[in-house]
Amino acid sequence: KDEQIVAEIMRRRFFPALITHKAWEGFHFAGHEIRITEATDCYGAVVWPSALVLCYVLETNSKQYNLVDKNVIEIGAGTGLVSIVASLLGALVTATDLPEVLGNLRHNVLRNTKLKCKHQPRVKELSWGIDLEKNFPRSSCHFDYIMAADVVYHHPFLDELLLTFDHLCHNDTVILWAMKFRLDKENQFVERFQTLFDLEVISNFPSLNITLYKAMRKGRMKV
């Protein structure tokens, strides 16, 4: 079953029939053809399989995770695929990432959502752990969903990532987090994450080594 679902997820990706001066990949989600411009010089400008998994689950479980008019933030949005799909599904999305990838992120989001979405998504800088209250004050920034795809990998900012999850998450916020396991650091981060959040496995994709989690602040997981 895992291999069948993974094959279906990967069929959502397509490539241009003709090579052009600008590299892009195509995807079919939420009834739309989505074209994503990538760059090979930055991890944040590439579409990773975890993003496809999260997009597929959002689309195929739209009743369980109804995004219409929901306030959604994606951290580590990268190329913007997850933010674009969430927008096409009716959410009010804030796509965030580091300054160096915002130009490409903004291009992809605008190209694929303009005049197609109920709410035009926003693109905003977010450096994990830095100026969180200044840029995302808890009193006025209330997110129904936090989304993250492949944000945990071999980098020195895992403390800051956990701090960012903690700051953005209110008692009724749902975290949807797709993660590819590569090194022991991923397992260690999950253990630390569980000190603050109740964690539930939504789906497992062993052939991709990807797990999709749902999380809420400790003690607040809804049945």
Coordinates of C-alpha atoms in Angstrom, one line a residue:
K1 CA 0.0 0.0 0.0
D2 CA 2.9 2.4 0.8
E3 CA 4.4 1.9 -2.6
Q4 CA 1.0 2.4 -4.3
I5 CA 0.4 5.7 -2.5
V6 CA 4.0 6.9 -3.1
A7 CA 3.6 6.1 -6.8
E8 CA 0.4 8.2 -6.8
I9 CA 2.1 11.1 -5.0
M10 CA 5.0 11.0 -7.4
R11 CA 2.7 11.0 -10.4
R12 CA 1.6 14.5 -9.3
R13 CA 5.0 15.8 -10.5
F14 CA 5.8 16.5 -14.2
F15 CA 8.6 18.1 -16.1
P16 CA 8.5 20.5 -19.1
A17 CA 8.4 18.8 -22.5
L18 CA 10.9 21.4 -23.8
I19 CA 14.0 22.7 -22.1
T20 CA 13.8 26.5 -21.6
H21 CA 16.2 29.1 -20.2
K22 CA 14.5 28.8 -16.8
A23 CA 14.4 25.5 -15.0
W24 CA 11.0 24.6 -13.5
E25 CA 9.0 21.5 -12.3
G26 CA 5.3 21.0 -12.6
F27 CA 2.8 19.5 -10.1
H28 CA -0.9 18.7 -10.2
F29 CA -2.6 19.5 -6.9
A30 CA -6.0 20.9 -5.8
G31 CA -7.2 20.8 -9.4
H32 CA -4.4 23.1 -10.7
E33 CA -1.2 22.8 -12.6
I34 CA 1.5 24.3 -10.5
R35 CA 4.8 25.4 -11.9
I36 CA 7.7 25.8 -9.5
T37 CA 10.9 27.6 -10.3
E38 CA 13.9 26.0 -8.6
A39 CA 17.5 26.7 -8.0
T40 CA 20.3 24.2 -7.4
D41 CA 22.5 26.5 -5.3
C42 CA 20.3 26.5 -2.2
Y43 CA 18.5 23.7 -0.2
G44 CA 15.6 26.0 0.3
A45 CA 15.0 26.4 -3.5
V46 CA 14.4 22.7 -4.3
V47 CA 11.1 20.7 -3.9
W48 CA 11.8 17.8 -1.6
P49 CA 9.5 14.7 -1.4
S50 CA 8.2 15.6 2.0
A51 CA 6.5 18.6 0.5
L52 CA 4.7 16.4 -2.1
V53 CA 3.6 14.1 0.7
L54 CA 2.2 17.0 2.7
C55 CA 0.4 18.4 -0.3
Y56 CA -1.1 15.0 -1.2
V57 CA -2.4 14.5 2.3
L58 CA -3.9 18.0 2.4
E59 CA -5.7 17.5 -0.9
T60 CA -7.0 14.0 -0.2
N61 CA -8.0 14.7 3.4
S62 CA -9.6 18.1 2.8
K63 CA -12.7 17.2 5.0
Q64 CA -10.6 16.2 8.0
Y65 CA -8.2 19.2 7.5
N66 CA -10.6 21.8 6.2
L67 CA -8.4 24.8 5.3
V68 CA -11.1 27.1 4.0
D69 CA -10.7 30.5 5.7
K70 CA -8.1 29.0 8.1
N71 CA -5.1 31.0 9.1
V72 CA -2.0 29.0 8.1
I73 CA 1.7 29.6 8.4
E74 CA 4.4 27.5 6.6
I75 CA 7.9 27.6 8.1
G76 CA 10.8 26.8 5.8
A77 CA 8.5 27.3 2.8
G78 CA 11.3 27.0 0.3
T79 CA 9.9 27.0 -3.2
G80 CA 6.4 27.5 -1.8
L81 CA 4.6 24.4 -3.0
V82 CA 2.9 23.6 0.3
S83 CA 1.8 27.2 0.8
I84 CA 0.5 27.3 -2.8
V85 CA -1.6 24.1 -2.3
A86 CA -2.9 25.3 1.0
S87 CA -3.9 28.6 -0.6
L88 CA -5.7 26.8 -3.5
L89 CA -7.6 24.8 -0.8
G90 CA -8.9 28.1 0.6
A91 CA -6.5 29.0 3.4
L92 CA -5.1 32.4 4.3
V93 CA -1.5 31.5 4.1
T94 CA 1.7 33.2 5.3
A95 CA 4.7 31.6 3.6
T96 CA 8.0 32.1 5.5
D97 CA 11.7 31.5 4.9
L98 CA 15.1 33.1 5.1
P99 CA 15.8 36.3 3.2
E100 CA 17.9 34.7 0.5
V101 CA 15.1 32.5 -0.8
L102 CA 12.2 35.0 -0.5
G103 CA 12.6 36.3 -4.0
N104 CA 12.1 32.9 -5.6
L105 CA 9.4 32.0 -3.0
R106 CA 7.5 35.2 -3.8
H107 CA 7.8 34.5 -7.6
N108 CA 6.4 31.0 -7.2
V109 CA 3.6 32.0 -4.9
L110 CA 2.4 34.9 -7.0
R111 CA 2.7 33.0 -10.3
N112 CA 0.6 30.1 -9.0
T113 CA -2.1 31.8 -6.9
K114 CA -2.9 35.2 -8.5
L115 CA -6.6 35.3 -9.2
K116 CA -6.9 31.6 -8.3
C117 CA -7.4 31.7 -4.5
K118 CA -10.0 33.0 -2.1
H119 CA -7.2 34.6 -0.1
Q120 CA -4.0 35.9 -1.6
P121 CA -1.1 34.4 0.3
R122 CA 1.6 36.5 2.0
V123 CA 5.3 36.0 1.9
K124 CA 7.3 37.0 5.0
E125 CA 10.8 36.6 6.3
L126 CA 11.3 34.3 9.3
S127 CA 14.7 33.5 10.7
W128 CA 14.0 30.8 13.2
G129 CA 14.4 32.0 16.8
I130 CA 15.1 35.6 15.9
D131 CA 12.7 38.5 16.7
L132 CA 9.8 36.2 17.0
E133 CA 7.6 38.4 19.2
K134 CA 8.5 41.5 17.2
N135 CA 7.6 40.0 13.8
F136 CA 4.9 37.5 15.0
P137 CA 3.4 38.8 18.2
R138 CA 1.4 36.1 20.0
S139 CA -1.3 38.6 20.9
S140 CA -2.2 39.2 17.3
C141 CA -0.8 36.3 15.3
H142 CA -3.0 33.3 15.8
F143 CA -2.5 30.4 13.4
D144 CA -5.0 27.5 13.0
Y145 CA -2.3 25.5 11.3
I146 CA 1.5 25.4 11.2
M147 CA 2.9 23.5 8.3
A148 CA 6.4 22.3 7.8
A149 CA 8.0 19.9 5.3
D150 CA 11.6 18.7 5.7
V151 CA 12.7 21.4 8.0
V152 CA 14.7 19.0 10.2
Y153 CA 18.0 18.0 8.6
H154 CA 21.8 18.4 9.3
H155 CA 21.9 22.1 10.3
P156 CA 22.9 23.8 13.5
F157 CA 19.6 25.6 14.1
L158 CA 17.4 22.9 15.7
D159 CA 17.2 24.8 19.0
E160 CA 15.9 27.8 17.1
L161 CA 13.5 25.6 15.1
L162 CA 11.9 24.2 18.3
L163 CA 11.7 27.7 19.8
T164 CA 9.9 28.9 16.6
F165 CA 7.4 26.0 16.8
D166 CA 6.8 26.9 20.5
H167 CA 6.3 30.6 19.8
L168 CA 3.9 30.2 16.9
C169 CA 1.7 27.5 18.4
H170 CA -1.3 28.4 20.5
N171 CA -3.3 25.8 22.5
D172 CA -5.7 25.1 19.5
T173 CA -3.1 25.3 16.8
V174 CA -2.5 22.1 14.7
I175 CA 1.0 21.4 13.4
L176 CA 1.2 19.3 10.3
W177 CA 4.8 18.3 9.8
A178 CA 6.3 16.0 7.1
M179 CA 9.8 14.7 7.9
K180 CA 12.4 12.6 6.2
F181 CA 14.6 10.7 8.5
R182 CA 18.3 10.7 7.5
L183 CA 20.5 10.9 10.6
D184 CA 20.2 10.4 14.4
K185 CA 19.7 14.1 14.8
E186 CA 16.2 13.7 13.4
N187 CA 15.3 11.1 16.1
Q188 CA 16.8 13.4 18.8
F189 CA 14.7 16.3 17.6
V190 CA 11.5 14.3 17.6
E191 CA 12.2 13.4 21.3
R192 CA 12.8 17.0 22.2
F193 CA 9.8 18.1 20.3
Q194 CA 7.6 15.7 22.3
T195 CA 8.6 17.5 25.5
L196 CA 6.4 20.4 24.3
F197 CA 3.9 18.8 22.0
D198 CA 1.7 15.8 21.8
L199 CA 2.6 13.9 18.6
E200 CA 0.6 11.6 16.4
V201 CA 1.7 9.8 13.3
I202 CA -0.8 10.4 10.5
S203 CA 1.0 8.5 7.7
N204 CA 4.2 6.6 7.2
F205 CA 5.9 6.2 3.9
P206 CA 8.8 3.7 4.5
S207 CA 9.9 3.6 0.9
L208 CA 10.6 7.4 1.1
N209 CA 11.7 7.2 4.8
I210 CA 9.1 10.0 5.5
T211 CA 6.7 10.3 8.4
L212 CA 3.8 12.8 8.5
Y213 CA 2.9 14.0 12.0
K214 CA 0.1 15.9 13.6
A215 CA 1.0 17.8 16.7
M216 CA -0.6 20.1 19.3
R217 CA 0.6 21.7 22.4
K218 CA 1.1 19.2 25.2
G219 CA -2.2 18.0 26.7
R220 CA -4.3 19.6 24.0
M221 CA -4.4 16.9 21.3
K222 CA -8.0 16.7 19.9
V223 CA -9.6 13.3 19.4

